[in-house]
CSV table of C-alpha atoms and ligand atoms in Angstrom, one decimal:
chain,number,residue,atom,x,y,z
E,23,MET,CA,-17.6,-20.2,1.3
E,24,ILE,CA,-16.7,-22.5,4.6
E,25,CYS,CA,-13.6,-21.5,5.4
E,26,TYR,CA,-11.8,-24.1,8.2
E,27,VAL,CA,-8.7,-23.9,10.2
E,28,VAL,CA,-6.7,-27.3,11.2
E,29,ALA,CA,-5.0,-27.3,14.4
E,30,GLU,CA,-1.0,-28.3,13.4
E,31,THR,CA,0.4,-31.6,14.3
E,32,ASN,CA,3.8,-31.7,14.3
E,33,GLN,CA,5.4,-31.1,18.2
E,34,ASP,CA,7.6,-28.6,17.0
E,35,GLU,CA,4.7,-26.5,16.4
E,36,SER,CA,2.9,-23.7,18.4
E,37,ARG,CA,1.3,-21.0,15.8
E,38,ALA,CA,-2.3,-21.8,14.5
E,39,ALA,CA,-3.4,-20.2,11.9
E,40,LEU,CA,-6.3,-18.1,12.9
E,41,THR,CA,-7.1,-16.3,16.2
E,42,PRO,CA,-10.0,-15.5,17.5
E,43,THR,CA,-9.5,-11.5,16.4
E,44,SER,CA,-8.8,-12.9,12.8
E,45,ALA,CA,-11.5,-15.7,13.3
E,46,ALA,CA,-14.4,-12.5,13.6
E,47,GLY,CA,-13.2,-10.3,10.6
E,48,LEU,CA,-13.7,-13.4,8.1
E,49,VAL,CA,-17.0,-14.9,9.8
E,50,LYS,CA,-17.8,-10.2,9.7
E,51,LEU,CA,-17.3,-10.7,5.8
E,52,GLY,CA,-19.8,-14.0,5.1
E,53,LEU,CA,-17.5,-16.7,5.7
E,54,THR,CA,-18.3,-20.0,7.8
E,55,VAL,CA,-15.7,-20.5,9.4
E,56,GLN,CA,-15.0,-23.6,11.2
E,57,ALA,CA,-12.0,-25.0,13.8
E,58,GLN,CA,-9.9,-28.0,14.6
E,59,PRO,CA,-10.6,-28.0,18.6
E,60,GLY,CA,-7.3,-26.5,20.2
E,61,LEU,CA,-6.4,-25.0,17.6
E,62,GLY,CA,-5.0,-21.8,19.4
E,63,ALA,CA,-4.2,-23.6,22.6
E,64,LYS,CA,-0.5,-24.1,22.4
E,65,ALA,CA,-0.4,-20.4,21.9
E,66,HIS,CA,-2.8,-19.6,24.6
E,67,TYR,CA,-6.1,-19.1,23.0
E,68,PRO,CA,-9.1,-21.2,23.5
E,69,ASP,CA,-11.4,-23.2,22.2
E,70,ALA,CA,-13.8,-20.8,24.1
E,71,ASP,CA,-12.5,-17.7,22.2
E,72,TYR,CA,-12.9,-18.8,19.8
E,73,ALA,CA,-15.9,-19.8,19.5
E,74,GLU,CA,-17.6,-16.8,20.8
E,75,ALA,CA,-15.8,-15.3,17.4
E,76,GLY,CA,-18.6,-17.2,15.2
E,77,VAL,CA,-15.8,-20.0,15.1
E,78,GLU,CA,-17.8,-23.6,15.1
E,79,LEU,CA,-15.9,-26.0,17.1
E,80,VAL,CA,-15.6,-29.3,14.6
E,81,ALA,CA,-14.2,-32.6,16.3
E,82,ASP,CA,-14.6,-34.3,12.9
E,83,HIS,CA,-11.5,-33.4,10.8
E,84,ALA,CA,-11.8,-35.7,7.8
E,85,ALA,CA,-15.7,-34.8,7.0
E,86,ALA,CA,-14.3,-31.0,7.8
E,87,LEU,CA,-11.6,-31.4,5.6
E,88,GLY,CA,-13.7,-32.6,2.7
E,89,ALA,CA,-16.6,-30.0,3.0
E,90,ALA,CA,-14.6,-27.4,3.4
E,91,ASP,CA,-13.4,-24.5,0.1
E,92,LEU,CA,-10.7,-23.1,1.8
E,93,VAL,CA,-8.7,-24.9,4.5
E,94,LEU,CA,-6.2,-23.0,5.8
E,95,ARG,CA,-2.5,-24.5,8.3
E,96,VAL,CA,0.8,-23.3,9.6
E,97,ARG,CA,2.8,-25.8,8.0
E,98,LYS,CA,2.0,-27.9,4.9
E,99,PRO,CA,-0.7,-31.1,5.2
E,100,SER,CA,0.0,-34.6,4.8
E,101,PRO,CA,-0.4,-36.2,1.3
E,102,GLU,CA,-3.4,-38.3,3.2
E,103,ASP,CA,-5.5,-34.5,3.9
E,104,ILE,CA,-5.2,-33.9,0.1
E,105,ALA,CA,-6.7,-36.2,-1.0
E,106,GLY,CA,-9.3,-35.3,1.2
E,107,MET,CA,-9.5,-32.8,0.3
E,108,LYS,CA,-12.9,-31.5,-2.6
E,109,ARG,CA,-11.7,-30.7,-6.2
E,110,GLY,CA,-11.4,-27.5,-6.9
E,111,SER,CA,-11.0,-26.2,-3.6
E,112,TRP,CA,-7.7,-23.9,-1.5
E,113,HIS,CA,-5.2,-24.8,0.4
E,114,VAL,CA,-3.4,-21.6,1.9
E,115,SER,CA,0.7,-22.3,4.1
E,116,PHE,CA,3.9,-22.6,4.1
E,117,LEU,CA,4.5,-24.6,1.6
E,118,ASP,CA,8.4,-24.1,1.5
E,119,PRO,CA,7.0,-25.4,-2.5
E,120,PHE,CA,11.2,-25.2,-3.8
E,121,ASN,CA,11.9,-28.8,-1.8
E,122,GLU,CA,8.8,-30.6,-1.9
E,123,LYS,CA,7.7,-31.7,-5.7
E,124,ASP,CA,6.1,-34.9,-4.7
E,125,LEU,CA,3.1,-32.3,-2.0
E,126,ILE,CA,3.4,-30.1,-5.2
E,127,GLY,CA,2.2,-33.0,-7.7
E,128,SER,CA,-0.4,-34.9,-4.7
E,129,PHE,CA,-2.4,-30.7,-5.1
E,130,SER,CA,-2.3,-31.1,-9.0
E,131,SER,CA,-4.0,-34.6,-8.8
E,132,ALA,CA,-6.1,-34.1,-6.6
E,133,GLY,CA,-7.5,-30.7,-8.1
E,134,VAL,CA,-6.8,-28.5,-4.1
E,135,ASN,CA,-5.6,-24.9,-5.6
E,136,ALA,CA,-2.2,-24.4,-3.2
E,137,VAL,CA,-1.1,-21.1,-1.9
E,138,SER,CA,2.1,-20.9,-0.4
E,139,LEU,CA,2.6,-18.3,1.7
E,140,GLU,CA,6.4,-18.2,0.8
E,141,MET,CA,5.7,-16.9,-2.6
E,142,ILE,CA,3.5,-13.6,-2.0
E,143,PRO,CA,4.9,-11.0,-3.8
E,144,ARG,CA,7.1,-8.4,-1.0
E,145,THR,CA,5.5,-5.8,-3.3
E,146,THR,CA,4.3,-2.7,-0.8
E,147,LEU,CA,0.7,-3.7,-1.7
E,148,ALA,CA,0.9,-7.2,-0.5
E,149,GLN,CA,3.0,-6.5,3.1
E,150,LYS,CA,0.0,-6.9,5.1
E,151,MET,CA,-0.5,-10.4,3.6
E,152,ASP,CA,3.6,-10.6,3.6
E,153,ALA,CA,4.0,-13.9,6.3
E,154,LEU,CA,7.3,-14.0,5.5
E,155,SER,CA,8.0,-11.0,7.0
E,156,SER,CA,5.5,-10.8,9.8
E,157,GLN,CA,7.6,-14.2,11.0
E,158,ALA,CA,10.6,-13.2,10.4
E,159,SER,CA,10.4,-10.3,12.5
E,160,LEU,CA,9.8,-11.6,15.6
E,161,ALA,CA,12.6,-14.7,14.9
E,162,GLY,CA,15.0,-12.4,14.7
E,163,TYR,CA,13.7,-10.9,18.2
E,164,ALA,CA,13.9,-14.3,19.9
E,165,ALA,CA,17.0,-14.3,18.2
E,166,VAL,CA,19.0,-12.3,20.5
E,167,VAL,CA,17.0,-13.3,23.9
E,168,GLU,CA,17.8,-17.1,22.9
E,169,GLY,CA,21.2,-15.7,22.6
E,170,ALA,CA,21.5,-13.9,25.5
E,171,GLN,CA,18.7,-16.4,27.8
E,172,ARG,CA,22.6,-18.6,26.8
E,173,LEU,CA,25.4,-15.8,27.7
E,174,GLN,CA,26.7,-16.4,31.2
E,175,MET,CA,26.6,-12.2,30.2
E,176,ALA,CA,24.8,-9.2,30.3
E,177,LEU,CA,24.5,-7.1,26.9
E,178,PRO,CA,24.7,-3.8,29.0
E,179,MET,CA,27.9,-1.6,30.7
E,180,MET,CA,27.4,-1.2,33.5
E,181,MET,CA,29.1,1.5,36.2
E,182,THR,CA,28.7,-0.4,39.5
E,183,PRO,CA,31.1,1.1,42.9
E,184,ALA,CA,32.3,-3.0,42.7
E,185,GLY,CA,34.1,-2.2,38.9
E,186,THR,CA,32.6,-1.5,35.2
E,187,ILE,CA,30.9,-4.5,33.2
E,188,MET,CA,31.5,-3.2,29.3
E,189,PRO,CA,28.3,-4.2,27.3
E,190,SER,CA,29.1,-7.4,24.9
E,191,ARG,CA,29.4,-7.5,21.9
E,192,VAL,CA,26.6,-8.9,19.4
E,193,PHE,CA,27.6,-9.5,15.5
E,194,VAL,CA,25.0,-9.9,13.2
E,195,ILE,CA,25.4,-11.5,9.7
E,196,GLY,CA,22.5,-11.0,6.9
E,197,ALA,CA,20.8,-7.6,7.3
E,198,GLY,CA,17.1,-8.0,6.4
E,199,VAL,CA,14.1,-8.0,7.8
E,200,ALA,CA,14.7,-10.7,10.4
E,201,GLY,CA,19.2,-9.5,10.5
E,202,LEU,CA,17.5,-5.9,11.5
E,203,GLN,CA,15.2,-6.8,13.9
E,204,ALA,CA,17.8,-8.8,15.7
E,205,ILE,CA,20.0,-5.6,15.8
E,206,ALA,CA,17.5,-3.1,17.1
E,207,THR,CA,16.6,-5.6,19.8
E,208,ALA,CA,20.2,-6.2,20.5
E,209,LYS,CA,20.5,-3.1,20.3
E,210,ARG,CA,18.0,-2.1,23.1
E,211,LEU,CA,19.0,-4.5,25.9
E,212,GLY,CA,22.6,-2.0,25.6
E,213,ALA,CA,24.9,-5.3,23.5
E,214,ARG,CA,27.6,-3.0,21.0
E,215,VAL,CA,26.5,-4.5,17.7
E,216,ASP,CA,28.3,-4.5,13.9
E,217,ALA,CA,26.4,-5.7,10.9
E,218,PHE,CA,27.4,-7.0,7.7
E,219,ASP,CA,25.1,-7.8,4.2
E,220,THR,CA,26.4,-8.1,0.9
E,221,ARG,CA,23.8,-6.3,-0.4
E,222,PRO,CA,24.9,-2.4,-0.1
E,223,VAL,CA,21.5,-0.9,0.5
E,224,VAL,CA,21.6,-1.8,3.6
E,225,GLU,CA,24.2,-0.1,5.1
E,226,GLU,CA,22.3,3.1,5.7
E,227,GLN,CA,19.1,0.5,7.8
E,228,VAL,CA,22.1,-0.4,9.6
E,229,ARG,CA,23.7,2.6,10.6
E,230,SER,CA,19.8,4.1,11.7
E,231,LEU,CA,19.3,0.8,14.3
E,232,GLY,CA,23.1,2.3,15.7
E,233,ALA,CA,24.9,-0.3,14.6
E,234,LYS,CA,28.0,-0.5,12.5
E,235,PHE,CA,28.1,-1.5,9.2
E,236,VAL,CA,31.1,-3.9,8.2
E,237,LYS,CA,32.6,-3.6,4.8
E,238,ILE,CA,33.8,-5.6,3.3
E,239,ASP,CA,34.9,-5.5,-0.3
E,240,LEU,CA,33.4,-8.6,-2.0
E,241,GLY,CA,33.5,-6.6,-5.4
E,242,GLU,CA,30.0,-6.9,-7.5
E,243,THR,CA,27.4,-8.7,-5.3
E,244,GLY,CA,23.9,-6.6,-6.8
E,245,GLN,CA,20.4,-8.4,-5.5
E,246,THR,CA,17.4,-9.9,-7.7
E,247,ALA,CA,14.6,-8.1,-9.2
E,248,GLY,CA,13.0,-9.2,-5.6
E,249,GLY,CA,15.7,-7.7,-3.4
E,250,TYR,CA,16.5,-11.3,-2.9
E,251,ALA,CA,20.5,-12.0,-2.0
E,252,LYS,CA,22.2,-13.6,-5.3
E,253,ALA,CA,24.5,-16.2,-4.9
E,254,LEU,CA,28.3,-15.0,-3.9
E,255,THR,CA,31.3,-16.9,-6.0
E,256,PRO,CA,33.8,-19.0,-3.8
E,257,GLU,CA,36.7,-16.6,-4.0
E,258,GLN,CA,33.7,-13.9,-2.5
E,259,VAL,CA,32.5,-16.6,0.3
E,260,GLU,CA,36.2,-17.1,1.0
E,261,LYS,CA,37.1,-12.9,0.8
E,262,GLN,CA,33.5,-12.5,3.2
E,263,GLN,CA,35.0,-15.2,5.6
E,264,ALA,CA,38.4,-13.6,6.2
E,265,GLY,CA,37.0,-9.6,6.6
E,266,MET,CA,34.7,-11.3,9.2
E,267,ALA,CA,37.0,-13.1,11.3
E,268,LYS,CA,38.2,-11.0,13.2
E,269,ILE,CA,35.3,-9.7,14.4
E,270,ILE,CA,33.4,-13.0,14.7
E,271,ALA,CA,36.5,-13.9,18.1
E,272,GLN,CA,35.3,-10.3,19.6
E,273,SER,CA,31.7,-11.4,19.6
E,274,ASP,CA,29.8,-12.2,22.3
E,275,ILE,CA,26.8,-13.5,20.3
E,276,VAL,CA,26.7,-13.7,16.6
E,277,ILE,CA,23.8,-14.2,14.9
E,278,THR,CA,23.1,-15.4,11.3
E,279,THR,CA,19.7,-14.6,9.1
E,280,ALA,CA,22.4,-15.4,5.7
E,281,LYS,CA,19.5,-16.7,3.8
E,282,LEU,CA,19.1,-17.3,-0.5
E,283,PHE,CA,15.7,-17.5,-1.5
E,284,GLY,CA,14.6,-21.3,-2.8
E,285,ARG,CA,18.7,-22.2,-2.3
E,286,GLN,CA,21.0,-22.9,0.4
E,287,ALA,CA,22.1,-21.1,2.7
E,288,PRO,CA,25.7,-20.6,2.1
E,289,LYS,CA,28.4,-21.6,4.6
E,290,LEU,CA,29.6,-18.4,6.4
E,291,VAL,CA,31.1,-19.5,9.9
E,292,THR,CA,34.0,-21.9,9.7
E,293,GLU,CA,35.2,-24.4,12.0
E,294,ALA,CA,38.2,-22.5,12.7
E,295,MET,CA,36.4,-19.1,13.5
E,296,LEU,CA,34.2,-20.7,15.6
E,297,ALA,CA,37.9,-21.8,17.4
E,298,GLY,CA,38.9,-18.2,17.5
E,299,MET,CA,36.1,-17.9,19.1
E,300,LYS,CA,35.4,-17.0,23.4
E,301,SER,CA,34.4,-20.8,26.1
E,302,GLY,CA,30.9,-19.4,26.5
E,303,SER,CA,29.9,-17.7,23.1
E,304,VAL,CA,26.6,-18.4,21.1
E,305,VAL,CA,26.3,-18.8,18.2
E,306,VAL,CA,22.2,-18.2,16.9
E,307,ASP,CA,21.9,-19.9,12.9
E,308,LEU,CA,18.5,-18.6,11.9
E,309,ALA,CA,19.3,-19.3,8.3
E,310,VAL,CA,19.3,-24.0,9.8
E,311,GLU,CA,16.7,-24.8,7.8
E,312,GLY,CA,17.6,-24.4,4.8
E,313,GLY,CA,20.9,-25.7,5.0
E,314,GLY,CA,22.0,-23.2,8.0
E,315,ASN,CA,24.8,-20.4,8.4
E,316,VAL,CA,27.2,-22.3,10.5
E,317,VAL,CA,29.8,-25.2,10.2
E,318,GLY,CA,28.1,-27.9,12.5
E,319,SER,CA,24.8,-26.4,13.2
E,320,LYS,CA,22.1,-29.0,13.9
E,321,SER,CA,18.5,-28.3,13.3
E,322,GLY,CA,16.7,-28.2,16.8
E,323,GLU,CA,19.9,-29.1,18.7
E,324,ASP,CA,22.0,-26.6,20.8
E,325,VAL,CA,25.9,-27.9,19.7
E,326,MET,CA,28.3,-27.1,22.3
E,327,THR,CA,31.8,-27.9,20.2
E,328,ASP,CA,34.7,-28.0,22.2
E,329,ASN,CA,36.0,-24.8,23.1
E,330,GLY,CA,32.7,-24.0,24.5
E,331,VAL,CA,30.7,-22.4,21.8
E,332,THR,CA,27.0,-23.2,22.2
E,333,ILE,CA,25.7,-23.2,18.4
E,334,ILE,CA,21.9,-22.7,19.0
E,335,GLY,CA,20.5,-24.8,15.8
E,336,HIS,CA,16.0,-23.8,16.5
E,337,PRO,CA,14.0,-24.0,13.4
E,338,CYS,CA,11.3,-21.8,14.1
E,339,LEU,CA,12.2,-19.1,16.5
E,340,GLU,CA,9.0,-17.1,16.0
E,341,GLY,CA,7.2,-20.6,17.3
E,342,THR,CA,9.1,-19.1,21.0
E,343,VAL,CA,7.4,-16.4,20.7
E,344,ALA,CA,3.6,-18.1,19.7
E,345,THR,CA,1.4,-15.3,20.7
E,346,HIS,CA,2.6,-13.0,18.8
E,347,SER,CA,3.7,-15.2,15.7
E,348,THR,CA,0.5,-16.5,15.7
E,349,GLN,CA,-1.4,-12.5,16.1
E,350,VAL,CA,0.8,-11.5,13.1
E,351,LEU,CA,0.5,-14.6,10.7
E,352,ALA,CA,-3.6,-14.8,11.2
E,353,ALA,CA,-3.7,-10.6,10.2
E,354,ASN,CA,-1.5,-12.1,7.2
E,355,TYR,CA,-4.0,-15.5,6.5
E,356,ALA,CA,-6.6,-12.6,6.8
E,357,ALA,CA,-4.8,-9.9,5.2
E,358,TRP,CA,-4.8,-12.7,1.8
E,359,ILE,CA,-8.5,-13.9,2.0
E,360,THR,CA,-9.8,-10.4,2.5
E,361,HIS,CA,-7.9,-8.9,-1.1
E,362,PHE,CA,-9.8,-11.7,-2.5
E,363,TRP,CA,-13.5,-11.4,-0.9
E,364,ASP,CA,-16.4,-9.7,-3.2
E,365,ASP,CA,-17.7,-7.7,-0.5
E,366,GLU,CA,-21.0,-7.3,-2.9
E,367,LYS,CA,-21.6,-10.7,-4.0
E,368,LYS,CA,-19.9,-12.1,-1.0
E,369,GLU,CA,-18.2,-15.0,-2.6
E,370,PHE,CA,-14.3,-15.4,-3.2
E,371,ASN,CA,-13.2,-14.2,-6.1
E,372,ALA,CA,-9.7,-16.1,-7.3
E,373,ASP,CA,-8.8,-13.2,-9.7
E,374,LEU,CA,-5.9,-15.3,-10.9
E,375,THR,CA,-4.8,-12.3,-13.4
E,376,ASP,CA,-3.7,-11.0,-9.6
E,377,GLU,CA,0.1,-10.6,-9.4
E,378,ILE,CA,-0.7,-11.2,-6.0
E,379,MET,CA,-2.7,-13.9,-6.8
E,380,SER,CA,-0.1,-15.6,-10.0
E,381,GLY,CA,3.4,-14.9,-7.0
E,382,CYS,CA,1.1,-17.5,-4.9
E,383,LEU,CA,-0.8,-19.5,-6.9
E,384,ILE,CA,1.1,-23.6,-6.8
E,385,THR,CA,-1.8,-25.0,-8.5
E,386,HIS,CA,-4.6,-25.0,-10.0
E,387,ASP,CA,-7.1,-26.8,-11.6
E,388,GLY,CA,-4.7,-29.8,-11.8
E,389,ALA,CA,-2.2,-28.7,-12.6
E,390,ILE,CA,0.9,-27.1,-12.1
E,391,VAL,CA,0.3,-23.1,-12.8
E,392,HIS,CA,4.0,-21.5,-11.0
E,393,PRO,CA,5.9,-20.7,-13.5
E,394,GLN,CA,9.2,-21.2,-11.1
E,395,PHE,CA,7.7,-24.8,-10.2
E,396,ALA,CA,6.0,-26.1,-13.8
E,397,ASP,CA,8.3,-28.5,-14.5
E,398,LYS,CA,9.5,-29.6,-11.6
E,399,SER,CA,7.1,-32.7,-10.8
J,3,NAD,P1,16.7,-13.8,3.3
J,3,NAD,O1,15.9,-13.8,4.8
J,3,NAD,O2,16.1,-13.7,1.7
J,3,NAD,O3,17.9,-13.0,3.7
J,3,NAD,C1,18.1,-12.8,4.7
J,3,NAD,C2,19.4,-11.5,4.4
J,3,NAD,O4,20.9,-12.1,3.9
J,3,NAD,C3,19.2,-10.6,3.4
J,3,NAD,O5,19.6,-9.5,3.9
J,3,NAD,C4,20.5,-11.1,2.6
J,3,NAD,O6,20.8,-10.2,1.5
J,3,NAD,C5,21.4,-11.0,3.9
J,3,NAD,N1,22.5,-12.1,3.1
J,3,NAD,C6,22.4,-13.7,1.6
J,3,NAD,N2,23.4,-13.7,1.6
J,3,NAD,C7,24.6,-13.4,2.7
J,3,NAD,C8,25.7,-13.1,2.6
J,3,NAD,N3,26.5,-14.1,2.4
J,3,NAD,N4,26.8,-12.9,3.9
J,3,NAD,C9,26.6,-11.6,4.4
J,3,NAD,N5,23.6,-11.9,4.4
J,3,NAD,C10,23.9,-12.8,3.1
J,3,NAD,O7,16.1,-11.6,2.9
J,3,NAD,P2,14.3,-11.5,4.0
J,3,NAD,O8,14.4,-10.8,5.2
J,3,NAD,O9,13.7,-12.0,3.2
J,3,NAD,O10,14.4,-9.5,2.5
J,3,NAD,C11,14.5,-9.6,1.1
J,3,NAD,C12,14.6,-8.6,0.0
J,3,NAD,O11,13.2,-8.7,0.4
J,3,NAD,C13,14.8,-7.3,1.4
J,3,NAD,O12,15.2,-6.6,-0.1
J,3,NAD,C14,14.1,-6.8,1.7
J,3,NAD,O13,14.2,-5.2,1.7
J,3,NAD,C15,12.8,-6.9,1.4
J,3,NAD,N6,11.4,-6.9,1.6
J,3,NAD,C16,10.4,-6.7,0.5
J,3,NAD,C17,9.1,-6.4,1.3
J,3,NAD,C18,8.6,-5.0,0.9
J,3,NAD,O14,9.0,-4.5,0.2
J,3,NAD,N7,6.8,-5.2,1.5
J,3,NAD,C19,8.5,-6.8,3.4
J,3,NAD,C20,10.0,-7.4,3.3
J,3,NAD,C21,11.3,-7.6,2.1
């Protein structure tokens, strides 16, 4: 099996789908691993290290794409790249399938089997290949680091002969994978941390990290069978906003991570709340790509409000720590391939009845096979 790893063309993407270490593991399994030169350059994995790991560096992109049985990349491909792949081959990447109806159609008509990393089930068995989690963790960490850099204040309490500096206050909205890592990071830096999530089960986890869980009575909120938050009613959103307003006004950094899987992120921080914040405060909107939790946040831009609040709308904070986000992302790809690898026959065994496969496979053999997308193209 030839596995070809594509270097990202998007200027804002610094990650790669394989590292030399993960590639070496696949070569050991029996795959022929090929990569576009410069694959890991932005994440500081040099071509020479890939070559040493047994990766063939192939300069002719079109030829490599057309010959590959399995193509790996971080971001979704162009329609031209899909058309250049052979029928029956596999493509694994983030796909944003809820918003990419045409792309799914292109995969299906090209007869390419498309796997979406976002759709890998969040089960114990699939933990090693859970790319949403591996990347969200680093995004949560980076959100605090980025926020702290823009804040003209220190985070920890400092007792000096010239007086005491009080700890900065960080408020984390949404305590899933990214939010919990943001809480842990802010605590390590010495901040005083508050957090809120609509899933009550999270309260204990927040407390165990040393943060205070903000209690807001929203009535029935619950979670989906997959563990994701359910959308709130407009009345519940209003209650949540009222409950958070005072804490937001007192906070130096607000980090929002509140996402709804497959849907637009809820708007939680309003213009009035921003107007109530102190000059110099920072808001980091981790949900900016999915519509944003903060009114006025812009993907790829810093926005300064009239009262001096900076809203950071970085679309891929995990990309600011590309060496590590690539390390764990590559391990996710390798774990997915290894799970479906028949070690005796030395071949890829695409067991369509496997629950991980049926969870993340969007198109197969010229058809859209995933039930969530089958009727949407
Ligand atoms: P996510 O990125 O979809 O959302 C982030 C957080 O925002 C969630 O905690 C969600 O409850 C919260 N949120 C949504 N609306 C909100 C609102 N209005 N106000 C405040 N918070 C709001 O979630 P995620 O981090 O991907 O995690 C989703 C679930 O998957 C969690 O239950 C997590 O524990 C679970 N998970 C399980 C595994 C596993 O078992 N292998 C791995 C990773 C995650």
